[in-house]
Amino acid sequence: MEMSTTSEILVAVVIPAYNARDYIAETLQSVIDQTHRALEIIVVDDGSTDETASICRHFAVADPRIQFLSTENRGVAAARNTGIAASKAGYLAFLDADDLWHPTYVERMLSALHPLPDDWGAVYALHRLVDSQGYCTRSGSSLSARESILIRHLVFRFVGNGSGFMVRRAVIDKIGGYDPSYAKQGIGGCEDFDFELRTAEHFKIEAVPFGLVGYRVHAAAMSADRSRMARSLLAVYERCVARNPQLPDFVVSCARTSAHLYAFSKFAALKDWHSAAISLRQIYHHSPRLAAGVISALIVSKATRAAKRVLSRGWPRRQTKDFKKFEEMDPQTPLVGGWSHFRTKALFRRLSEIDRCGGSCAAASKR
């Protein structure tokens, strides 16, 4: 990607942090090392009880671009909004306190968004999954879309996490920041997806389809609370549907199916079979064949895990794959995955047509 001259444009980086002592130093270093130097780096300590504050103050002494704020614990959305309010830049990028950016992240994102007209409000990048030591364990989804993407994003969830999204200040002026009400209801976790959808309701969105974000997977992460994440995602979908009564029935059905497929996987992993059954019933309402496939996949998965446990007792363990550190990865190395029995190329094409029609194309929305 050819990057335009945007080196003097100020970008605010908002980092909410809660008990992030194990990862915040590495996260901050990935921001400090950005090739784009015109940054205001705002860290909001969301009532941490560990050494997060002292680590951040140490970095702030060494780098005057870092501003450290401390609040009571109110959740990630409120922390991000505190950082937004403290910022002055015309562009804002958001990074969770355990995730990583490739050194060219801000430069590539800004170069993609800045030249576009004002009705383009945001840009997103793709990600790779990293472990607690920063090694890339697997690729995130390779799927992306650009321009008017509300319908497709509602079903395919291209961004995947809160650390791969940059917006113009005009987006904040229009939609008012992140929604803290999820945390108040005890279902915080998907506020970033809610923010992306509300952005897509009013603005076109650009994509930088490279793995520029290292999305950290570890036991202490908010996303590790599977039940809360499932309930949070379901709530985000229902609020989006309620805000957009013009959505065709076909789109609403696909959106709810997408949400409940995610929720079913989380509930089943927890063996919360009551909640899993509720989600499965919703999937069945859209497609009995898909619901049957979900049940079949669950049975096969359980059988496969059982077979692996038996075989592992009599066969030597295979050597661990040779993983690379996130910073060693070429961001343009192709990502893989994203398609599934539900998220098919045919469905993508159909939803793309509805997006082009402004979300209300009658012909495209017929079953």
mmCIF file of C-alpha atoms in Angstrom:
data_model
loop_
_atom_site.group_PDB
_atom_site.id
_atom_site.type_symbol
_atom_site.label_atom_id
_atom_site.label_comp_id
_atom_site.label_asym_id
_atom_site.label_seq_id
_atom_site.Cartn_x
_atom_site.Cartn_y
_atom_site.Cartn_z
ATOM 1 C CA MET A 1 0.000 0.000 0.000
ATOM 2 C CA GLU A 2 1.339 3.423 -0.974
ATOM 3 C CA MET A 3 1.097 5.759 1.986
ATOM 4 C CA SER A 4 0.394 9.457 1.472
ATOM 5 C CA THR A 5 2.188 12.246 3.319
ATOM 6 C CA THR A 6 0.301 12.551 6.597
ATOM 7 C CA SER A 7 3.223 12.746 9.015
ATOM 8 C CA GLU A 8 2.156 16.048 10.625
ATOM 9 C CA ILE A 9 -1.446 15.031 11.347
ATOM 10 C CA LEU A 10 -2.098 14.496 15.050
ATOM 11 C CA VAL A 11 -3.682 11.182 16.031
ATOM 12 C CA ALA A 12 -4.979 10.416 19.518
ATOM 13 C CA VAL A 13 -4.368 6.892 20.817
ATOM 14 C CA VAL A 14 -6.796 5.989 23.610
ATOM 15 C CA ILE A 15 -5.789 3.050 25.804
ATOM 16 C CA PRO A 16 -8.169 1.939 28.585
ATOM 17 C CA ALA A 17 -6.337 -0.143 31.192
ATOM 18 C CA TYR A 18 -7.598 -2.255 34.070
ATOM 19 C CA ASN A 19 -5.159 -4.445 36.038
ATOM 20 C CA ALA A 20 -2.952 -4.658 32.957
ATOM 21 C CA ARG A 21 0.482 -4.881 34.583
ATOM 22 C CA ASP A 22 1.460 -8.015 32.646
ATOM 23 C CA TYR A 23 0.967 -6.466 29.203
ATOM 24 C CA ILE A 24 0.670 -2.674 29.368
ATOM 25 C CA ALA A 25 4.426 -2.073 28.950
ATOM 26 C CA GLU A 26 4.554 -4.109 25.744
ATOM 27 C CA THR A 27 1.388 -2.436 24.487
ATOM 28 C CA LEU A 28 2.720 1.050 25.169
ATOM 29 C CA GLN A 29 6.021 0.193 23.517
ATOM 30 C CA SER A 30 4.175 -0.843 20.353
ATOM 31 C CA VAL A 31 2.610 2.643 20.281
ATOM 32 C CA ILE A 32 5.858 4.466 21.052
ATOM 33 C CA ASP A 33 7.523 2.573 18.189
ATOM 34 C CA GLN A 34 4.987 3.738 15.592
ATOM 35 C CA THR A 35 6.481 5.183 12.401
ATOM 36 C CA HIS A 36 3.871 7.946 12.647
ATOM 37 C CA ARG A 37 5.247 10.176 15.387
ATOM 38 C CA ALA A 38 2.520 12.846 15.757
ATOM 39 C CA LEU A 39 0.619 11.111 18.550
ATOM 40 C CA GLU A 40 -1.124 12.042 21.766
ATOM 41 C CA ILE A 41 -1.130 8.818 23.780
ATOM 42 C CA ILE A 42 -3.830 8.821 26.437
ATOM 43 C CA VAL A 43 -3.852 5.982 28.959
ATOM 44 C CA VAL A 44 -6.934 5.777 31.179
ATOM 45 C CA ASP A 45 -6.445 3.643 34.276
ATOM 46 C CA ASP A 46 -9.921 2.287 35.013
ATOM 47 C CA GLY A 47 -9.495 1.820 38.762
ATOM 48 C CA SER A 48 -6.684 -0.749 38.645
ATOM 49 C CA THR A 49 -5.566 -2.364 41.897
ATOM 50 C CA ASP A 50 -2.216 -3.634 40.604
ATOM 51 C CA GLU A 51 0.937 -1.873 39.347
ATOM 52 C CA THR A 52 -0.652 -0.589 36.105
ATOM 53 C CA ALA A 53 -0.503 3.049 37.230
ATOM 54 C CA SER A 54 3.173 3.007 38.226
ATOM 55 C CA ILE A 55 4.183 1.322 34.959
ATOM 56 C CA CYS A 56 2.284 3.914 32.916
ATOM 57 C CA ARG A 57 3.735 6.838 34.897
ATOM 58 C CA HIS A 58 7.218 5.456 34.240
ATOM 59 C CA PHE A 59 6.546 5.532 30.496
ATOM 60 C CA ALA A 60 5.005 9.002 30.711
ATOM 61 C CA VAL A 61 8.163 10.414 32.296
ATOM 62 C CA ALA A 62 10.210 9.146 29.348
ATOM 63 C CA ASP A 63 7.789 10.173 26.580
ATOM 64 C CA PRO A 64 5.975 13.543 26.801
ATOM 65 C CA ARG A 65 3.358 12.366 24.302
ATOM 66 C CA ILE A 66 1.878 10.100 26.986
ATOM 67 C CA GLN A 67 -0.918 11.468 29.180
ATOM 68 C CA PHE A 68 -1.963 9.326 32.118
ATOM 69 C CA LEU A 69 -5.450 9.612 33.600
ATOM 70 C CA SER A 70 -6.917 7.694 36.520
ATOM 71 C CA THR A 71 -10.601 7.065 37.251
ATOM 72 C CA GLU A 72 -12.727 4.801 39.405
ATOM 73 C CA ASN A 73 -13.636 1.476 37.837
ATOM 74 C CA ARG A 74 -16.549 2.108 35.465
ATOM 75 C CA GLY A 75 -15.826 -0.222 32.543
ATOM 76 C CA VAL A 76 -14.007 -0.032 29.244
ATOM 77 C CA ALA A 77 -16.571 2.164 27.452
ATOM 78 C CA ALA A 78 -16.472 4.878 30.137
ATOM 79 C CA ALA A 79 -12.663 4.704 30.180
ATOM 80 C CA ARG A 80 -12.496 5.162 26.416
ATOM 81 C CA ASN A 81 -14.899 8.089 26.627
ATOM 82 C CA THR A 82 -12.688 9.697 29.282
ATOM 83 C CA GLY A 83 -9.741 9.388 26.906
ATOM 84 C CA ILE A 84 -11.762 10.791 24.018
ATOM 85 C CA ALA A 85 -12.785 13.814 26.086
ATOM 86 C CA ALA A 86 -9.148 14.481 26.985
ATOM 87 C CA SER A 87 -7.940 14.302 23.386
ATOM 88 C CA LYS A 88 -7.524 17.142 20.901
ATOM 89 C CA ALA A 89 -6.660 15.287 17.679
ATOM 90 C CA GLY A 90 -8.863 15.110 14.614
ATOM 91 C CA TYR A 91 -8.336 11.355 14.399
ATOM 92 C CA LEU A 92 -8.703 8.806 17.202
ATOM 93 C CA ALA A 93 -7.429 5.250 17.387
ATOM 94 C CA PHE A 94 -8.294 2.768 20.123
ATOM 95 C CA LEU A 95 -6.030 0.107 21.594
ATOM 96 C CA ASP A 96 -6.740 -2.309 24.423
ATOM 97 C CA ALA A 97 -4.079 -2.507 27.135
ATOM 98 C CA ASP A 98 -3.032 -6.068 26.257
ATOM 99 C CA ASP A 99 -2.979 -5.823 22.451
ATOM 100 C CA LEU A 100 -0.214 -4.851 20.026
ATOM 101 C CA TRP A 101 0.157 -2.739 16.886
ATOM 102 C CA HIS A 102 2.553 -3.282 14.016
ATOM 103 C CA PRO A 103 4.923 -0.261 13.829
ATOM 104 C CA THR A 104 3.218 0.962 10.622
ATOM 105 C CA TYR A 105 -0.337 0.657 11.992
ATOM 106 C CA VAL A 106 -1.118 4.356 12.493
ATOM 107 C CA GLU A 107 0.696 5.398 9.321
ATOM 108 C CA ARG A 108 -1.178 2.920 7.141
ATOM 109 C CA MET A 109 -4.549 3.613 8.739
ATOM 110 C CA LEU A 110 -4.232 7.383 8.487
ATOM 111 C CA SER A 111 -2.956 7.202 4.904
ATOM 112 C CA ALA A 112 -6.014 5.141 3.975
ATOM 113 C CA LEU A 113 -8.622 7.343 5.690
ATOM 114 C CA HIS A 114 -7.309 10.918 5.460
ATOM 115 C CA PRO A 115 -7.526 11.352 1.633
ATOM 116 C CA LEU A 116 -11.156 10.200 1.535
ATOM 117 C CA PRO A 117 -14.180 12.553 1.603
ATOM 118 C CA ASP A 118 -15.764 13.471 4.922
ATOM 119 C CA ASP A 119 -18.551 10.895 4.584
ATOM 120 C CA TRP A 120 -15.891 8.230 5.173
ATOM 121 C CA GLY A 121 -15.724 8.243 8.965
ATOM 122 C CA ALA A 122 -13.486 5.329 9.930
ATOM 123 C CA VAL A 123 -10.967 2.713 8.879
ATOM 124 C CA TYR A 124 -10.230 -0.725 10.297
ATOM 125 C CA ALA A 125 -7.425 -3.285 10.066
ATOM 126 C CA LEU A 126 -7.355 -7.057 10.462
ATOM 127 C CA HIS A 127 -5.566 -8.964 13.222
ATOM 128 C CA ARG A 128 -3.526 -11.966 14.240
ATOM 129 C CA LEU A 129 -4.009 -13.797 17.518
ATOM 130 C CA VAL A 130 -1.070 -13.676 19.924
ATOM 131 C CA ASP A 131 -0.446 -15.530 23.175
ATOM 132 C CA SER A 132 0.714 -14.193 26.534
ATOM 133 C CA GLN A 133 4.334 -14.091 25.307
ATOM 134 C CA GLY A 134 3.463 -12.194 22.136
ATOM 135 C CA TYR A 135 3.802 -15.118 19.712
ATOM 136 C CA CYS A 136 1.354 -15.313 16.803
ATOM 137 C CA THR A 137 -0.648 -18.493 17.278
ATOM 138 C CA ARG A 138 -2.993 -18.149 14.326
ATOM 139 C CA SER A 139 -4.475 -15.776 11.829
ATOM 140 C CA GLY A 140 -7.610 -13.784 12.326
ATOM 141 C CA SER A 141 -10.268 -13.711 9.616
ATOM 142 C CA SER A 142 -9.158 -12.632 6.161
ATOM 143 C CA LEU A 143 -12.555 -11.138 5.289
ATOM 144 C CA SER A 144 -13.080 -7.411 4.816
ATOM 145 C CA ALA A 145 -15.371 -4.966 3.059
ATOM 146 C CA ARG A 146 -15.363 -1.225 2.471
ATOM 147 C CA GLU A 147 -17.643 1.758 1.871
ATOM 148 C CA SER A 148 -21.224 1.248 3.192
ATOM 149 C CA ILE A 149 -20.783 -1.924 5.258
ATOM 150 C CA LEU A 150 -23.486 -1.870 7.946
ATOM 151 C CA ILE A 151 -25.340 -4.925 6.623
ATOM 152 C CA ARG A 152 -22.215 -7.008 5.981
ATOM 153 C CA HIS A 153 -20.526 -6.015 9.232
ATOM 154 C CA LEU A 154 -23.657 -6.909 11.159
ATOM 155 C CA VAL A 155 -23.355 -10.493 9.906
ATOM 156 C CA PHE A 156 -19.604 -10.958 9.280
ATOM 157 C CA ARG A 157 -18.068 -8.772 12.065
ATOM 158 C CA PHE A 158 -14.962 -7.836 10.085
ATOM 159 C CA VAL A 159 -13.084 -5.881 12.770
ATOM 160 C CA GLY A 160 -13.046 -8.617 15.397
ATOM 161 C CA ASN A 161 -11.761 -6.551 18.355
ATOM 162 C CA GLY A 162 -11.511 -3.041 19.735
ATOM 163 C CA SER A 163 -7.875 -2.439 18.789
ATOM 164 C CA GLY A 164 -8.212 -2.175 15.017
ATOM 165 C CA PHE A 165 -10.471 0.850 14.537
ATOM 166 C CA MET A 166 -9.606 4.501 13.789
ATOM 167 C CA VAL A 167 -12.199 7.264 13.403
ATOM 168 C CA ARG A 168 -12.403 10.900 12.467
ATOM 169 C CA ARG A 169 -13.460 13.296 15.223
ATOM 170 C CA ALA A 170 -16.695 13.831 13.271
ATOM 171 C CA VAL A 171 -17.770 10.284 14.205
ATOM 172 C CA ILE A 172 -17.603 11.133 17.917
ATOM 173 C CA ASP A 173 -19.523 14.352 17.294
ATOM 174 C CA LYS A 174 -22.237 12.342 15.523
ATOM 175 C CA ILE A 175 -22.675 9.198 17.632
ATOM 176 C CA GLY A 176 -21.321 10.339 20.995
ATOM 177 C CA GLY A 177 -18.619 7.794 21.822
ATOM 178 C CA TYR A 178 -18.873 4.367 23.416
ATOM 179 C CA ASP A 179 -21.992 3.151 25.225
ATOM 180 C CA PRO A 180 -21.297 2.572 28.963
ATOM 181 C CA SER A 181 -24.726 1.074 29.652
ATOM 182 C CA TYR A 182 -23.585 -2.472 28.798
ATOM 183 C CA ALA A 183 -21.148 -2.497 31.714
ATOM 184 C CA LYS A 184 -23.805 -1.049 34.028
ATOM 185 C CA GLN A 185 -26.026 -4.019 33.124
ATOM 186 C CA GLY A 186 -23.202 -6.504 33.734
ATOM 187 C CA ILE A 187 -22.842 -7.428 30.059
ATOM 188 C CA GLY A 188 -19.805 -5.400 29.067
ATOM 189 C CA GLY A 189 -17.507 -6.881 26.441
ATOM 190 C CA CYS A 190 -18.829 -5.993 22.984
ATOM 191 C CA GLU A 191 -18.965 -2.195 23.288
ATOM 192 C CA ASP A 192 -16.431 -1.955 20.471
ATOM 193 C CA PHE A 193 -18.756 -3.820 18.068
ATOM 194 C CA ASP A 194 -21.642 -1.556 19.126
ATOM 195 C CA PHE A 195 -19.447 1.481 18.387
ATOM 196 C CA GLU A 196 -18.500 0.112 14.962
ATOM 197 C CA LEU A 197 -22.127 -0.560 14.030
ATOM 198 C CA ARG A 198 -23.253 2.918 15.091
ATOM 199 C CA THR A 199 -20.403 4.364 13.037
ATOM 200 C CA ALA A 200 -21.451 2.302 10.019
ATOM 201 C CA GLU A 201 -25.030 3.570 10.357
ATOM 202 C CA HIS A 202 -23.848 7.104 9.511
ATOM 203 C CA PHE A 203 -20.512 6.837 7.676
ATOM 204 C CA LYS A 204 -18.689 4.877 5.026
ATOM 205 C CA ILE A 205 -15.778 2.818 6.349
ATOM 206 C CA GLU A 206 -12.438 1.977 4.735
ATOM 207 C CA ALA A 207 -10.484 -1.246 5.229
ATOM 208 C CA VAL A 208 -6.745 -1.924 5.463
ATOM 209 C CA PRO A 209 -6.815 -5.714 4.925
ATOM 210 C CA PHE A 210 -3.493 -6.491 6.617
ATOM 211 C CA GLY A 211 -2.734 -8.165 9.937
ATOM 212 C CA LEU A 212 -1.639 -4.974 11.699
ATOM 213 C CA VAL A 213 -3.111 -5.814 15.119
ATOM 214 C CA GLY A 214 -1.911 -8.428 17.579
ATOM 215 C CA TYR A 215 -5.024 -9.507 19.467
ATOM 216 C CA ARG A 216 -3.937 -11.006 22.790
ATOM 217 C CA VAL A 217 -5.670 -14.185 23.978
ATOM 218 C CA HIS A 218 -5.148 -15.017 27.669
ATOM 219 C CA ALA A 219 -7.148 -16.172 30.667
ATOM 220 C CA ALA A 220 -7.482 -12.731 32.273
ATOM 221 C CA ALA A 221 -8.838 -11.004 29.161
ATOM 222 C CA MET A 222 -12.384 -9.668 29.175
ATOM 223 C CA SER A 223 -13.155 -11.910 26.187
ATOM 224 C CA ALA A 224 -12.341 -14.961 28.341
ATOM 225 C CA ASP A 225 -15.679 -14.525 30.145
ATOM 226 C CA ARG A 226 -17.623 -16.502 27.568
ATOM 227 C CA SER A 227 -21.081 -16.123 29.050
ATOM 228 C CA ARG A 228 -20.797 -12.359 29.402
ATOM 229 C CA MET A 229 -19.393 -11.992 25.890
ATOM 230 C CA ALA A 230 -22.269 -14.042 24.448
ATOM 231 C CA ARG A 231 -24.914 -12.015 26.265
ATOM 232 C CA SER A 232 -23.169 -8.774 25.374
ATOM 233 C CA LEU A 233 -23.090 -9.630 21.670
ATOM 234 C CA LEU A 234 -26.763 -10.639 21.647
ATOM 235 C CA ALA A 235 -27.672 -7.312 23.280
ATOM 236 C CA VAL A 236 -25.627 -5.354 20.720
ATOM 237 C CA TYR A 237 -27.459 -7.065 17.873
ATOM 238 C CA GLU A 238 -30.910 -6.427 19.311
ATOM 239 C CA ARG A 239 -30.139 -2.750 19.901
ATOM 240 C CA CYS A 240 -28.863 -2.375 16.342
ATOM 241 C CA VAL A 241 -31.991 -4.021 14.938
ATOM 242 C CA ALA A 242 -34.174 -1.735 17.083
ATOM 243 C CA ARG A 243 -32.303 1.368 15.846
ATOM 244 C CA ASN A 244 -32.719 0.334 12.217
ATOM 245 C CA PRO A 245 -36.354 -0.657 11.590
ATOM 246 C CA GLN A 246 -35.752 -0.330 7.839
ATOM 247 C CA LEU A 247 -33.581 -3.453 7.783
ATOM 248 C CA PRO A 248 -35.110 -6.152 5.563
ATOM 249 C CA ASP A 249 -36.400 -9.266 7.323
ATOM 250 C CA PHE A 250 -33.760 -11.346 5.566
ATOM 251 C CA VAL A 251 -30.983 -9.198 7.031
ATOM 252 C CA VAL A 252 -32.472 -9.299 10.536
ATOM 253 C CA SER A 253 -32.754 -13.087 10.296
ATOM 254 C CA CYS A 254 -29.127 -13.410 9.162
ATOM 255 C CA ALA A 255 -27.945 -11.030 11.865
ATOM 256 C CA ARG A 256 -29.702 -12.906 14.640
ATOM 257 C CA THR A 257 -28.423 -16.212 13.298
ATOM 258 C CA SER A 258 -24.863 -14.855 13.278
ATOM 259 C CA ALA A 259 -25.227 -13.643 16.865
ATOM 260 C CA HIS A 260 -26.721 -16.884 18.127
ATOM 261 C CA LEU A 261 -24.094 -19.016 16.373
ATOM 262 C CA TYR A 262 -21.492 -17.106 18.375
ATOM 263 C CA ALA A 263 -23.539 -17.321 21.574
ATOM 264 C CA PHE A 264 -24.191 -21.054 21.117
ATOM 265 C CA SER A 265 -20.462 -21.748 20.807
ATOM 266 C CA LYS A 266 -19.761 -19.859 24.044
ATOM 267 C CA PHE A 267 -22.614 -21.424 26.016
ATOM 268 C CA ALA A 268 -21.789 -24.927 24.765
ATOM 269 C CA ALA A 269 -18.137 -24.495 25.776
ATOM 270 C CA LEU A 270 -19.363 -23.658 29.285
ATOM 271 C CA LYS A 271 -21.850 -26.573 29.211
ATOM 272 C CA ASP A 272 -24.607 -24.045 29.854
ATOM 273 C CA TRP A 273 -27.030 -26.196 27.910
ATOM 274 C CA HIS A 274 -30.117 -24.186 28.820
ATOM 275 C CA SER A 275 -28.710 -20.987 27.262
ATOM 276 C CA ALA A 276 -27.210 -23.000 24.374
ATOM 277 C CA ALA A 277 -30.626 -24.490 23.630
ATOM 278 C CA ILE A 278 -32.202 -21.019 23.473
ATOM 279 C CA SER A 279 -29.617 -19.936 20.911
ATOM 280 C CA LEU A 280 -29.988 -23.173 18.961
ATOM 281 C CA ARG A 281 -33.742 -22.581 18.777
ATOM 282 C CA GLN A 282 -33.077 -19.173 17.234
ATOM 283 C CA ILE A 283 -30.699 -20.726 14.683
ATOM 284 C CA TYR A 284 -33.320 -23.352 13.848
ATOM 285 C CA HIS A 285 -35.891 -20.612 13.252
ATOM 286 C CA HIS A 286 -33.687 -19.251 10.454
ATOM 287 C CA SER A 287 -32.436 -22.556 9.045
ATOM 288 C CA PRO A 288 -33.284 -26.065 10.283
ATOM 289 C CA ARG A 289 -30.461 -27.432 8.121
ATOM 290 C CA LEU A 290 -27.936 -25.068 9.714
ATOM 291 C CA ALA A 291 -29.158 -26.017 13.196
ATOM 292 C CA ALA A 292 -28.687 -29.695 12.339
ATOM 293 C CA GLY A 293 -25.172 -28.890 11.167
ATOM 294 C CA VAL A 294 -24.427 -27.124 14.450
ATOM 295 C CA ILE A 295 -25.514 -30.185 16.433
ATOM 296 C CA SER A 296 -23.498 -32.488 14.166
ATOM 297 C CA ALA A 297 -20.404 -30.291 14.521
ATOM 298 C CA LEU A 298 -20.774 -30.305 18.303
ATOM 299 C CA ILE A 299 -20.967 -34.111 18.393
ATOM 300 C CA VAL A 300 -17.960 -34.469 16.090
ATOM 301 C CA SER A 301 -16.005 -31.962 18.165
ATOM 302 C CA LYS A 302 -16.700 -33.814 21.411
ATOM 303 C CA ALA A 303 -15.766 -37.133 19.786
ATOM 304 C CA THR A 304 -12.554 -35.676 18.373
ATOM 305 C CA ARG A 305 -11.484 -34.294 21.755
ATOM 306 C CA ALA A 306 -12.209 -37.641 23.401
ATOM 307 C CA ALA A 307 -10.164 -39.486 20.749
ATOM 308 C CA LYS A 308 -7.249 -37.087 21.216
ATOM 309 C CA ARG A 309 -7.250 -37.712 24.955
ATOM 310 C CA VAL A 310 -7.090 -41.474 24.402
ATOM 311 C CA LEU A 311 -4.424 -41.318 21.690
ATOM 312 C CA SER A 312 -2.251 -38.914 23.668
ATOM 313 C CA ARG A 313 -1.689 -41.603 26.275
ATOM 314 C CA GLY A 314 -0.067 -43.994 23.836
ATOM 315 C CA TRP A 315 1.537 -41.699 21.258
ATOM 316 C CA PRO A 316 4.372 -39.209 21.757
ATOM 317 C CA ARG A 317 3.334 -35.575 21.752
ATOM 318 C CA ARG A 318 4.074 -33.706 18.532
ATOM 319 C CA GLN A 319 6.526 -30.846 18.743
ATOM 320 C CA THR A 320 5.098 -27.364 19.141
ATOM 321 C CA LYS A 321 4.722 -25.348 15.950
ATOM 322 C CA ASP A 322 7.458 -22.780 15.328
ATOM 323 C CA PHE A 323 5.558 -19.564 16.063
ATOM 324 C CA LYS A 324 6.890 -16.084 15.362
ATOM 325 C CA LYS A 325 6.676 -12.994 17.524
ATOM 326 C CA PHE A 326 4.047 -10.531 16.333
ATOM 327 C CA GLU A 327 6.631 -7.852 15.562
ATOM 328 C CA GLU A 328 8.514 -10.331 13.362
ATOM 329 C CA MET A 329 5.506 -10.964 11.129
ATOM 330 C CA ASP A 330 5.214 -9.306 7.739
ATOM 331 C CA PRO A 331 1.854 -7.506 8.031
ATOM 332 C CA GLN A 332 1.121 -8.249 4.379
ATOM 333 C CA THR A 333 1.454 -12.002 4.859
ATOM 334 C CA PRO A 334 -2.018 -13.214 3.814
ATOM 335 C CA LEU A 335 -4.501 -13.961 6.536
ATOM 336 C CA VAL A 336 -6.634 -17.068 6.246
ATOM 337 C CA GLY A 337 -10.127 -18.117 7.262
ATOM 338 C CA GLY A 338 -13.456 -16.394 7.724
ATOM 339 C CA TRP A 339 -15.792 -18.406 5.525
ATOM 340 C CA SER A 340 -18.018 -21.018 7.151
ATOM 341 C CA HIS A 341 -21.151 -23.052 6.504
ATOM 342 C CA PHE A 342 -23.130 -19.906 7.360
ATOM 343 C CA ARG A 343 -20.869 -17.033 6.284
ATOM 344 C CA THR A 344 -20.601 -18.105 2.659
ATOM 345 C CA LYS A 345 -19.473 -16.232 -0.443
ATOM 346 C CA ALA A 346 -23.042 -16.363 -1.741
ATOM 347 C CA LEU A 347 -24.354 -14.706 1.430
ATOM 348 C CA PHE A 348 -21.579 -12.114 1.256
ATOM 349 C CA ARG A 349 -22.555 -11.204 -2.329
ATOM 350 C CA ARG A 350 -26.223 -10.960 -1.386
ATOM 351 C CA LEU A 351 -25.558 -8.712 1.595
ATOM 352 C CA SER A 352 -23.177 -6.591 -0.496
ATOM 353 C CA GLU A 353 -26.041 -5.893 -2.895
ATOM 354 C CA ILE A 354 -28.272 -4.835 -0.007
ATOM 355 C CA ASP A 355 -25.504 -2.556 1.351
ATOM 356 C CA ARG A 356 -25.242 -0.938 -2.105
ATOM 357 C CA CYS A 357 -28.993 -0.329 -2.025
ATOM 358 C CA GLY A 358 -28.725 1.458 1.292
ATOM 359 C CA GLY A 359 -30.028 -1.466 3.328
ATOM 360 C CA SER A 360 -33.523 -1.458 1.852
ATOM 361 C CA CYS A 361 -33.219 -3.123 -1.551
ATOM 362 C CA ALA A 362 -36.432 -5.124 -1.852
ATOM 363 C CA ALA A 363 -35.238 -7.395 -4.618
ATOM 364 C CA ALA A 364 -32.038 -8.320 -2.827
ATOM 365 C CA SER A 365 -33.774 -8.919 0.488
ATOM 366 C CA LYS A 366 -36.229 -11.548 -0.718
ATOM 367 C CA ARG A 367 -35.567 -15.034 0.568
#
